[in-house]
Coordinates of C-alpha atoms and ligand atoms in Angstrom, one line a residue:
Chain A
M1 CA 0.0 0.0 0.0
I2 CA 2.7 2.5 1.0
E3 CA 4.8 1.4 -2.0
F4 CA 1.8 1.9 -4.3
L5 CA 1.3 5.4 -2.9
Q6 CA 5.0 6.1 -3.4
Q7 CA 4.7 5.0 -7.1
L8 CA 1.8 7.4 -7.5
I9 CA 3.6 10.3 -6.0
N10 CA 6.6 9.6 -8.3
G11 CA 4.3 9.3 -11.3
L12 CA 2.5 12.6 -10.5
G13 CA 5.7 14.6 -11.1
Q14 CA 6.3 13.1 -14.5
G15 CA 2.6 13.3 -15.3
S16 CA 2.6 17.0 -14.6
I17 CA 5.3 17.4 -17.2
Y18 CA 3.3 15.4 -19.8
A19 CA 0.2 17.4 -19.0
L20 CA 1.9 20.7 -19.6
I21 CA 3.3 19.5 -23.0
A22 CA 0.1 17.8 -24.0
L23 CA -1.8 21.1 -23.6
G24 CA 0.2 22.6 -26.4
Y25 CA -0.5 19.8 -28.7
T26 CA -4.2 19.9 -28.0
M27 CA -4.5 23.7 -28.2
V28 CA -2.8 23.9 -31.6
Y29 CA -4.9 21.0 -32.8
G30 CA -8.0 22.9 -31.6
V31 CA -7.3 26.0 -33.8
L32 CA -5.5 24.4 -36.8
R33 CA -6.5 20.7 -36.8
F34 CA -2.9 19.6 -37.1
I35 CA -0.3 18.0 -34.8
N36 CA 2.7 20.2 -34.3
F37 CA 5.4 17.5 -34.2
A38 CA 8.0 20.1 -33.3
H39 CA 6.3 20.8 -30.0
G40 CA 8.4 18.3 -28.0
D41 CA 11.5 20.1 -29.2
V42 CA 10.2 23.4 -27.9
Y43 CA 10.1 21.7 -24.5
M44 CA 13.8 20.9 -25.0
L45 CA 14.5 24.5 -25.9
G46 CA 12.9 25.5 -22.6
A47 CA 15.3 23.3 -20.7
F48 CA 18.3 24.7 -22.5
A49 CA 17.0 28.3 -22.1
G50 CA 17.0 27.5 -18.4
L51 CA 20.5 26.1 -18.5
Y52 CA 21.8 29.3 -20.1
V53 CA 20.0 31.9 -18.0
A54 CA 20.2 30.0 -14.6
P55 CA 23.8 31.1 -13.8
W56 CA 23.1 34.8 -14.0
T57 CA 19.6 34.8 -12.6
L58 CA 20.8 32.8 -9.6
R59 CA 23.6 35.3 -9.1
L60 CA 21.1 38.1 -9.2
F61 CA 19.2 36.4 -6.4
G62 CA 22.1 35.8 -4.0
G63 CA 24.2 33.1 -5.7
G64 CA 22.7 29.9 -4.4
P65 CA 19.4 28.1 -5.2
S66 CA 16.4 30.1 -4.3
F67 CA 12.7 30.2 -5.0
A68 CA 12.9 33.7 -6.5
G69 CA 15.8 32.6 -8.7
A70 CA 13.9 29.5 -9.8
A71 CA 10.8 31.5 -10.6
A72 CA 12.9 33.9 -12.7
V73 CA 14.4 31.0 -14.6
L74 CA 11.0 29.5 -15.2
L75 CA 9.5 32.8 -16.5
L76 CA 12.4 33.5 -18.8
A77 CA 12.3 30.0 -20.2
M78 CA 8.6 30.4 -20.8
A79 CA 9.2 33.7 -22.6
V80 CA 11.9 32.2 -24.8
C81 CA 9.7 29.3 -25.7
A82 CA 6.7 31.5 -26.4
A83 CA 8.8 33.5 -28.8
A84 CA 10.1 30.4 -30.4
G85 CA 6.6 29.0 -30.8
V86 CA 5.3 32.1 -32.4
A87 CA 8.4 32.3 -34.7
I88 CA 8.0 28.6 -35.8
E89 CA 4.3 29.2 -36.6
W90 CA 5.1 32.5 -38.5
L91 CA 8.0 31.2 -40.5
C92 CA 7.1 27.6 -41.2
Y93 CA 3.4 27.0 -40.8
R94 CA 1.7 30.2 -41.8
P95 CA 2.9 30.2 -45.4
L96 CA 1.2 26.8 -45.8
R97 CA -2.1 27.8 -44.2
H98 CA -4.1 27.3 -47.4
R99 CA -2.3 24.2 -48.6
P100 CA -3.3 20.6 -48.0
R101 CA -2.9 19.7 -44.3
L102 CA -0.4 17.0 -45.1
N103 CA 2.1 19.7 -46.3
V104 CA 2.1 21.4 -42.9
L105 CA 2.3 18.1 -41.1
I106 CA 5.4 17.1 -43.0
T107 CA 6.8 20.6 -42.4
A108 CA 6.3 20.1 -38.7
I109 CA 8.4 16.9 -38.8
G110 CA 11.0 18.9 -40.7
V111 CA 11.0 21.6 -38.1
S112 CA 11.4 19.0 -35.4
L113 CA 14.4 17.4 -37.1
F114 CA 15.9 20.8 -37.6
L115 CA 15.6 21.8 -33.9
E116 CA 17.0 18.4 -32.8
N117 CA 20.0 18.7 -35.1
A118 CA 20.6 22.4 -34.6
G119 CA 20.3 21.7 -30.8
Q120 CA 23.1 19.1 -31.1
S121 CA 25.4 21.4 -33.0
V122 CA 24.7 24.5 -30.9
F123 CA 24.4 23.0 -27.4
G124 CA 26.5 19.9 -28.0
A125 CA 25.2 16.4 -28.4
D126 CA 26.2 15.0 -25.0
P127 CA 24.0 15.5 -21.9
K128 CA 24.5 18.6 -19.9
S129 CA 24.0 18.9 -16.2
F130 CA 21.3 21.3 -15.2
P131 CA 22.3 23.6 -12.3
E132 CA 20.5 23.2 -9.0
I133 CA 18.0 26.1 -9.0
I134 CA 16.2 25.0 -5.9
A135 CA 17.5 23.1 -3.0
D136 CA 15.8 19.8 -3.5
R137 CA 15.5 17.5 -0.5
A138 CA 13.1 15.0 0.9
L139 CA 10.5 16.5 3.3
D140 CA 10.5 15.3 6.9
L141 CA 7.1 13.8 7.3
P142 CA 5.7 14.0 10.8
A143 CA 5.8 10.7 12.8
S144 CA 2.1 11.2 13.5
W145 CA 1.4 10.1 9.9
G146 CA 2.2 6.6 11.1
P147 CA 3.2 4.3 8.2
F148 CA 2.7 7.2 5.7
A149 CA 5.7 8.9 7.3
M150 CA 7.8 6.4 5.4
L151 CA 6.8 8.0 2.1
T152 CA 9.4 10.1 0.3
I153 CA 8.1 13.4 -0.9
T154 CA 10.6 15.9 -2.1
V155 CA 10.5 19.7 -2.4
G156 CA 11.0 19.4 -6.1
Q157 CA 8.0 17.1 -6.5
L158 CA 5.8 19.5 -4.5
L159 CA 7.1 22.4 -6.6
V160 CA 6.5 20.6 -9.9
V161 CA 2.9 19.7 -9.0
G162 CA 2.2 23.1 -7.4
V163 CA 3.6 25.1 -10.4
T164 CA 1.6 22.9 -12.8
L165 CA -1.6 23.5 -10.9
V166 CA -1.0 27.2 -10.9
L167 CA -0.4 27.1 -14.7
L168 CA -3.5 25.0 -15.3
V169 CA -5.7 27.4 -13.3
G170 CA -4.1 30.4 -15.2
L171 CA -4.7 28.7 -18.5
R172 CA -8.3 28.0 -17.6
H173 CA -8.7 31.6 -16.8
V174 CA -7.2 32.8 -20.0
V175 CA -9.3 30.4 -22.1
R176 CA -12.6 30.9 -20.3
R177 CA -12.5 34.5 -19.1
T178 CA -10.5 36.6 -21.6
R179 CA -11.4 38.1 -24.9
L180 CA -8.5 36.2 -26.7
G181 CA -9.5 33.0 -25.0
L182 CA -13.1 33.4 -26.2
A183 CA -11.8 34.1 -29.7
M184 CA -9.6 30.9 -29.5
R185 CA -12.6 28.8 -28.7
A186 CA -14.7 30.4 -31.4
L187 CA -11.9 29.9 -33.9
A188 CA -11.5 26.3 -32.9
F189 CA -15.2 25.7 -33.7
N190 CA -15.4 27.6 -37.0
P191 CA -12.6 29.9 -38.3
G192 CA -14.8 31.5 -41.0
A193 CA -17.5 32.5 -38.5
A194 CA -14.8 33.8 -36.1
S195 CA -13.4 36.0 -38.8
L196 CA -16.9 37.3 -39.5
M197 CA -17.0 38.5 -35.9
G198 CA -13.9 40.6 -36.5
V199 CA -11.4 38.1 -35.2
N200 CA -8.0 38.4 -36.8
N201 CA -7.4 34.6 -37.0
G202 CA -3.7 35.0 -37.6
V203 CA -3.2 36.8 -34.3
V204 CA -5.2 34.3 -32.4
I205 CA -3.3 31.4 -33.9
A206 CA 0.0 33.0 -33.1
F207 CA -1.3 33.6 -29.5
T208 CA -2.2 29.9 -29.2
F209 CA 1.3 28.8 -30.3
G210 CA 2.8 31.3 -27.9
L211 CA 0.7 30.0 -25.0
G212 CA 1.2 26.3 -25.7
S213 CA 5.0 26.8 -26.2
A214 CA 5.2 28.8 -22.9
L215 CA 3.7 25.8 -21.1
A216 CA 6.2 23.5 -22.8
G217 CA 9.0 25.8 -21.7
A218 CA 7.7 25.6 -18.1
A219 CA 7.7 21.8 -18.5
G220 CA 11.3 21.9 -19.6
I221 CA 12.4 23.7 -16.4
L222 CA 10.2 21.6 -14.1
T223 CA 11.7 18.4 -15.6
S224 CA 15.2 19.7 -15.0
I225 CA 14.4 20.2 -11.3
Q226 CA 13.5 16.5 -11.1
Q227 CA 16.3 15.0 -13.3
S228 CA 19.3 17.2 -13.7
S229 CA 20.6 15.8 -17.1
I230 CA 19.3 17.4 -20.2
D231 CA 20.2 16.8 -23.9
P232 CA 19.0 18.1 -27.3
L233 CA 17.0 14.9 -28.0
M234 CA 15.1 15.0 -24.7
G235 CA 12.0 16.3 -26.5
V236 CA 11.6 13.3 -28.7
N237 CA 10.4 10.8 -26.1
A238 CA 8.7 13.3 -23.9
G239 CA 6.9 14.8 -26.9
L240 CA 5.7 11.4 -28.0
K241 CA 4.4 10.6 -24.6
A242 CA 2.7 13.9 -24.2
F243 CA 1.1 13.4 -27.7
V244 CA -0.2 10.0 -26.4
A245 CA -1.5 11.8 -23.3
A246 CA -3.3 14.4 -25.5
V247 CA -4.9 11.6 -27.6
L248 CA -5.9 9.7 -24.4
G249 CA -7.6 12.7 -22.9
G250 CA -9.3 13.6 -26.2
I251 CA -7.3 15.7 -28.7
G252 CA -8.7 19.3 -28.7
S253 CA -9.8 19.0 -25.0
L254 CA -7.8 21.1 -22.5
P255 CA -9.0 19.2 -19.4
G256 CA -8.5 16.0 -21.4
A257 CA -4.8 16.9 -22.0
A258 CA -4.2 17.6 -18.4
L259 CA -5.9 14.4 -17.3
G260 CA -4.2 12.3 -20.0
G261 CA -0.8 13.6 -19.0
V262 CA -1.3 12.7 -15.3
L263 CA -2.6 9.3 -16.2
I264 CA 0.3 8.5 -18.5
G265 CA 2.7 9.7 -15.8
L266 CA 1.0 7.4 -13.2
L267 CA 0.9 4.5 -15.6
E268 CA 4.6 4.8 -16.3
A269 CA 5.4 4.9 -12.6
L270 CA 3.3 1.8 -12.0
V271 CA 4.9 -0.1 -14.9
V272 CA 8.4 0.8 -13.7
G273 CA 7.6 -0.1 -10.1
Y274 CA 5.7 -3.3 -10.6
I275 CA 6.7 -4.7 -14.0
S276 CA 9.9 -3.5 -15.4
P277 CA 11.4 -0.3 -16.8
T278 CA 11.8 -2.2 -20.0
Y279 CA 8.1 -2.2 -20.6
R280 CA 7.5 1.5 -19.8
D281 CA 7.6 2.8 -23.4
P282 CA 5.9 -0.1 -25.1
I283 CA 3.0 0.0 -22.7
V284 CA 2.5 3.7 -23.1
F285 CA 2.4 3.4 -26.9
A286 CA 0.1 0.4 -26.6
V287 CA -2.3 2.8 -24.8
L288 CA -2.2 5.0 -27.9
I289 CA -3.1 2.1 -30.2
V290 CA -5.9 0.9 -27.9
I291 CA -7.4 4.3 -27.5
L292 CA -7.3 4.9 -31.3
L293 CA -9.1 1.6 -31.8
V294 CA -11.6 1.7 -29.0
K295 CA -12.4 5.4 -28.5
P296 CA -10.6 7.7 -30.9
T297 CA -12.2 10.8 -29.3
G298 CA -10.4 10.0 -26.1
L299 CA -11.7 10.2 -22.5
L300 CA -13.0 13.8 -22.5
G301 CA -13.1 14.6 -26.2
G302 CA -16.5 15.4 -27.5
T303 CA -17.7 14.0 -30.8
E304 CA -16.2 16.0 -33.5
R305 CA -18.9 18.0 -35.3
E306 CA -18.8 17.9 -39.1
K307 CA -17.8 21.3 -40.3
V308 CA -19.8 22.8 -43.2
Chain B
M1 CA -24.0 52.4 -49.4
L2 CA -22.8 49.2 -51.0
T3 CA -21.8 49.1 -54.6
V4 CA -20.8 46.0 -56.4
S5 CA -19.5 46.1 -59.9
A6 CA -18.8 43.3 -62.3
L7 CA -17.9 40.9 -59.4
S8 CA -16.7 37.4 -60.4
V9 CA -15.9 34.6 -58.0
S10 CA -14.7 31.1 -58.8
Y11 CA -14.1 27.8 -57.0
G12 CA -11.1 26.5 -58.8
A13 CA -12.2 26.2 -62.4
I14 CA -15.9 26.6 -61.6
R15 CA -17.2 30.2 -62.0
A16 CA -20.0 30.6 -59.4
V17 CA -20.5 34.4 -59.8
D18 CA -20.0 35.9 -63.1
G19 CA -20.0 39.7 -63.5
V20 CA -22.6 40.6 -60.9
S21 CA -23.3 44.3 -60.3
L22 CA -25.7 45.6 -57.7
A23 CA -26.3 48.6 -55.5
V24 CA -27.8 48.8 -52.0
P25 CA -28.7 52.4 -51.0
A26 CA -28.4 53.4 -47.4
G27 CA -31.5 52.6 -45.2
T28 CA -33.1 50.2 -47.6
I29 CA -33.8 46.5 -47.8
V30 CA -32.6 45.0 -51.0
T31 CA -33.0 41.3 -51.9
L32 CA -31.0 38.9 -53.9
I33 CA -33.2 36.0 -55.0
G34 CA -32.6 32.9 -57.1
G35 CA -32.8 29.1 -57.1
N36 CA -30.4 26.7 -55.4
G37 CA -26.9 27.0 -56.7
A38 CA -27.5 30.4 -58.4
G39 CA -24.5 32.0 -56.6
K40 CA -26.2 34.0 -53.9
S41 CA -24.2 32.7 -51.0
T42 CA -21.0 32.9 -53.0
T43 CA -21.7 36.6 -53.7
L44 CA -22.2 37.3 -50.0
R45 CA -19.0 35.4 -49.1
A46 CA -17.1 37.5 -51.5
L47 CA -18.6 40.7 -50.1
S48 CA -17.6 39.9 -46.5
G49 CA -14.1 38.8 -47.6
L50 CA -14.5 35.1 -46.9
L51 CA -13.8 34.5 -50.6
R52 CA -11.5 36.3 -52.9
A53 CA -13.0 38.0 -55.9
Q54 CA -11.4 37.1 -59.3
A55 CA -12.6 40.4 -60.8
G56 CA -14.7 43.4 -60.0
T57 CA -14.8 45.8 -57.2
V58 CA -16.8 46.2 -54.0
T59 CA -17.2 49.6 -52.5
F60 CA -18.7 50.0 -49.0
A61 CA -19.4 53.5 -47.6
G62 CA -16.9 55.0 -49.9
T63 CA -14.1 52.4 -49.2
D64 CA -12.9 49.9 -51.6
I65 CA -13.2 46.6 -49.7
T66 CA -12.5 44.2 -52.5
R67 CA -9.2 42.9 -51.2
L68 CA -9.7 43.3 -47.5
P69 CA -9.8 40.3 -45.1
P70 CA -13.1 39.6 -43.3
H71 CA -12.0 41.1 -39.9
R72 CA -11.2 44.4 -41.5
I73 CA -14.5 44.4 -43.4
V74 CA -16.6 43.7 -40.3
A75 CA -14.7 46.5 -38.6
L76 CA -16.1 48.9 -41.2
G77 CA -19.7 48.0 -40.1
L78 CA -20.6 45.3 -42.7
A79 CA -22.0 42.3 -40.9
H80 CA -22.7 38.9 -42.5
V81 CA -25.2 36.4 -41.1
P82 CA -24.0 33.4 -43.0
E83 CA -26.0 30.5 -44.5
G84 CA -26.6 27.8 -42.0
R85 CA -26.2 30.4 -39.2
M86 CA -22.8 29.2 -38.1
I87 CA -23.3 29.9 -34.5
F88 CA -20.6 28.7 -32.1
A89 CA -22.2 25.5 -30.8
N90 CA -19.4 25.0 -28.3
L91 CA -20.1 28.4 -26.6
S92 CA -23.0 29.5 -24.5
V93 CA -25.7 31.8 -26.0
D94 CA -24.2 34.7 -24.0
E95 CA -20.7 34.0 -25.2
N96 CA -22.0 33.9 -28.8
L97 CA -23.3 37.4 -28.2
A98 CA -20.0 38.5 -26.7
M99 CA -18.3 37.2 -29.9
G100 CA -20.6 39.5 -31.9
A101 CA -19.2 42.4 -29.9
Y102 CA -15.6 41.2 -30.3
L103 CA -14.4 44.5 -31.9
L104 CA -16.2 46.8 -29.5
R105 CA -14.1 48.0 -26.5
D106 CA -16.7 50.2 -24.8
R107 CA -18.3 48.1 -22.1
D108 CA -21.4 50.4 -21.8
R109 CA -21.9 50.1 -25.5
I110 CA -21.7 46.3 -25.4
A111 CA -24.2 46.2 -22.5
Q112 CA -26.6 48.5 -24.3
N113 CA -26.4 46.4 -27.5
R114 CA -26.9 43.3 -25.4
S115 CA -30.1 44.6 -23.8
E116 CA -31.3 45.8 -27.2
V117 CA -30.9 42.5 -28.9
L118 CA -32.5 40.7 -26.0
E119 CA -35.4 43.0 -26.2
L120 CA -35.7 42.2 -29.9
F121 CA -35.4 38.4 -29.2
P122 CA -36.6 37.8 -25.7
R123 CA -36.3 34.1 -26.1
L124 CA -32.6 34.3 -26.2
G125 CA -32.7 36.1 -22.8
E126 CA -34.1 32.9 -21.3
R127 CA -31.3 30.8 -22.7
L128 CA -28.2 32.9 -22.0
R129 CA -26.3 30.3 -20.1
Q130 CA -27.3 27.4 -22.3
S131 CA -24.9 26.0 -24.9
A132 CA -25.9 27.5 -28.2
G133 CA -25.8 24.0 -29.8
T134 CA -28.9 23.0 -27.8
L135 CA -31.1 25.8 -29.4
S136 CA -33.8 25.0 -31.9
G137 CA -33.3 26.0 -35.5
G138 CA -35.4 29.2 -35.1
E139 CA -33.6 30.2 -31.9
Q140 CA -30.2 29.6 -33.7
Q141 CA -31.3 31.9 -36.5
M142 CA -32.3 34.5 -33.9
L143 CA -29.0 34.1 -32.2
A144 CA -27.1 34.5 -35.5
I145 CA -28.9 37.8 -36.2
A146 CA -28.6 39.0 -32.6
R147 CA -24.9 38.2 -32.7
A148 CA -24.4 40.2 -35.8
L149 CA -26.2 43.1 -34.3
M150 CA -24.0 43.1 -31.2
G151 CA -21.2 44.7 -33.2
S152 CA -23.3 47.8 -34.0
P153 CA -23.1 47.2 -37.7
K154 CA -24.3 49.7 -40.3
F155 CA -25.1 47.1 -42.9
L156 CA -26.5 43.6 -42.5
M157 CA -26.2 40.8 -45.0
L158 CA -28.6 37.9 -44.3
D159 CA -28.2 34.6 -46.1
E160 CA -31.5 32.6 -46.2
P161 CA -32.8 33.4 -42.7
S162 CA -35.9 31.3 -43.5
L163 CA -34.0 28.2 -44.4
G164 CA -35.4 25.1 -42.6
L165 CA -37.8 27.1 -40.3
A166 CA -41.5 26.4 -39.7
P167 CA -43.8 29.0 -41.4
R168 CA -44.8 30.7 -38.1
L169 CA -41.1 31.2 -37.2
I170 CA -40.3 32.5 -40.6
G171 CA -43.0 35.1 -40.0
I172 CA -41.5 36.2 -36.7
I173 CA -37.9 36.4 -38.2
F174 CA -39.1 38.5 -41.1
E175 CA -41.0 40.9 -38.8
K176 CA -37.8 41.3 -36.8
I177 CA -35.8 42.0 -40.0
Q178 CA -38.2 44.8 -40.9
E179 CA -38.1 46.1 -37.4
I180 CA -34.3 46.2 -37.4
N181 CA -34.4 48.1 -40.7
R182 CA -37.1 50.6 -39.5
R183 CA -36.0 51.2 -35.9
H184 CA -32.3 51.2 -36.3
G185 CA -32.1 52.4 -39.9
L186 CA -29.9 49.5 -40.7
T187 CA -29.3 48.8 -44.4
I188 CA -30.0 45.2 -45.3
L189 CA -29.1 42.9 -48.2
L190 CA -31.3 39.9 -47.9
V191 CA -30.6 36.6 -49.8
E192 CA -33.6 34.3 -50.1
Q193 CA -34.9 31.4 -52.0
N194 CA -38.4 32.3 -50.7
A195 CA -38.9 34.9 -53.4
R196 CA -42.5 35.8 -52.4
L197 CA -41.5 36.7 -48.9
A198 CA -38.3 38.5 -49.9
L199 CA -40.2 40.7 -52.4
E200 CA -42.7 41.6 -49.8
V201 CA -40.2 43.1 -47.4
S202 CA -37.7 44.6 -49.8
A203 CA -37.7 47.8 -51.8
H204 CA -35.5 46.6 -54.6
A205 CA -34.6 43.1 -56.0
Y206 CA -32.0 41.3 -58.1
V207 CA -32.6 37.9 -59.6
L208 CA -29.6 35.7 -59.9
E209 CA -29.4 32.7 -62.2
T210 CA -26.2 30.6 -62.7
G211 CA -24.0 33.4 -61.4
R212 CA -25.5 36.3 -63.4
V213 CA -28.1 38.9 -62.7
V214 CA -31.0 38.1 -65.1
M215 CA -33.5 40.6 -63.7
A216 CA -33.6 43.6 -61.5
G217 CA -36.0 46.3 -60.4
P218 CA -38.3 47.6 -57.7
S219 CA -39.8 44.7 -55.7
T220 CA -43.4 45.9 -56.4
D221 CA -42.7 45.5 -60.2
L222 CA -41.0 42.2 -59.9
R223 CA -43.9 40.8 -57.8
T224 CA -46.2 41.1 -60.8
D225 CA -43.6 40.2 -63.5
P226 CA -44.9 37.2 -65.5
R227 CA -41.4 35.7 -66.0
L228 CA -40.6 35.8 -62.3
K229 CA -44.0 34.5 -61.5
A230 CA -43.5 31.5 -63.7
A231 CA -40.0 30.7 -62.3
Y232 CA -40.1 31.6 -58.6
L233 CA -43.5 32.5 -57.4
G234 CA -45.2 29.3 -58.4
G235 CA -47.2 30.6 -61.4
Ligands
ADP401 N1 -17.1 25.4 -51.6 C1 -17.5 25.2 -52.8 N2 -16.7 24.6 -53.7 C2 -17.0 24.4 -55.0 N3 -18.1 24.8 -55.5 C3 -19.0 25.5 -54.7 C4 -18.7 25.7 -53.4 N4 -19.8 26.4 -52.8 C5 -20.7 26.5 -53.8 N5 -20.2 26.0 -55.0 C6 -20.9 26.0 -56.3 O1 -21.1 27.4 -56.6 C7 -22.4 27.6 -57.2 C8 -23.1 28.6 -56.4 O2 -23.3 28.2 -55.1 P1 -24.0 29.1 -54.0 O3 -23.4 30.4 -54.0 O4 -23.9 28.3 -52.7 O5 -25.5 29.2 -54.5 P2 -26.8 29.6 -53.7 O6 -26.4 30.3 -52.4 O7 -27.4 30.6 -54.6 O8 -27.6 28.4 -53.5 C9 -23.0 26.2 -57.2 O9 -22.9 25.6 -58.4 C10 -22.3 25.4 -56.1 O10 -22.3 24.1 -56.5
MG402 MG1 -26.9 29.7 -50.5

């Protein structure tokens, strides 16, 4: 029982990462009906942005690890990724807006390969050690918790889950309560009708890329808190897993992406804990196949309306 | 207020609108009638910028809008209630209205428009929190018109507002259309297959056949025109 709980706690951290990345896939799918295969690599860019800005942000906040310094690293990485996402959309996808969807899909794969290879030549192909931006340590659980006091919960885990929750609440606010969020939802349903309301669809699409990429950037930093080694290909696997999470939750559904991410994270932890790390990836991808066969609209995805 | 000259629009190799010219004077209701596939909707889509014109010019309130994208055209005050209503079924009724006021920044103005359209269509007021997808066909048509009015347009283009509605509801919708024109002085371009009804409420009419204007004139004249009677008014 305790061990099971421990696996869930471990899985929640990784699940938060998948959730944040999956949101970007699902938002872009919502407005453009295409899978941005370069999204996982934006997450990698976030981690490297953190690697480069961390030394001087940390110095700015007193030298050692600190929450303020970590927050600054997080926000800067999110900003860098938002800019990268908007630039990718502008340079690579926008010119293909009125071409067959397959063209832009293939372009996305090209952008992904480009980022991975450019990453290896600019950052170096070998893994880099991410600096300690917060002092990560296991919490001392009070003895009054009885057997639960044996659980290991780290500051890093709490931070990852907490920051993810804050970002999810923030995203929900943007999507449901702001003018751009409303336009995003209208555009996702019917781009032509949205433009008849005066929406500049290009601006909303760029905003969507920026928002999704910022979340991927945050995931890049949060992951580096949990495992300190980063490399230019780290986005490949994480991107694929998050894509599975988005499909599991129902592509196009924001709560679905968050739920799918957490479920995939938990599933991985349980497979690693009870079966074998060898089966982690095969089982996650088997989930993709099963969901596509059994319920392609995912757990929370509505039935796709035919567009006229 | 709106002048269209020699407008041509194609879908690939198919020319759907071929040299259409028409004029809509400020304050009037003008109708564009014709059978299924005549090119009525295509004409409206080109006017609101959803489709690119191959040739011709469109002038709205003194501005050449031929090459403007839809969001710039709406900003000038030309609203388009498209065929099939195209309400946002994933949003609530109230959010659909908010989308109609997307370009307005003045909150008081938005609130005033909202209370005006709810007065015009009280039924929408009872369903504000409901998902727009759950509305009946007639209510969806009301919402589509109300949404367009939310943006304080000067000019309203309506594409077959009677489509698929029961006769009683068609009557209500057409009364509202006339009320909008009379009370708010809104200029209206009305596309209809229901020629009899369209000729009753409009001052001037154009008849479209396979992408060309084949007849035009004051609606009172066209109502008694033998050719039109034979083709569109059921003898
Ligand atoms: N999206 C489209 N692609 C190709 N052809 C179209 C499309 N929409 C309409 N058409 C064709 O253009 C012509 C005019 O259609 P439309 O403007 O919808 O007519 P109406 O509104 O008068 O019924 C028809 O022949 C129709 O088949
Ligand atoms: Mg039509």
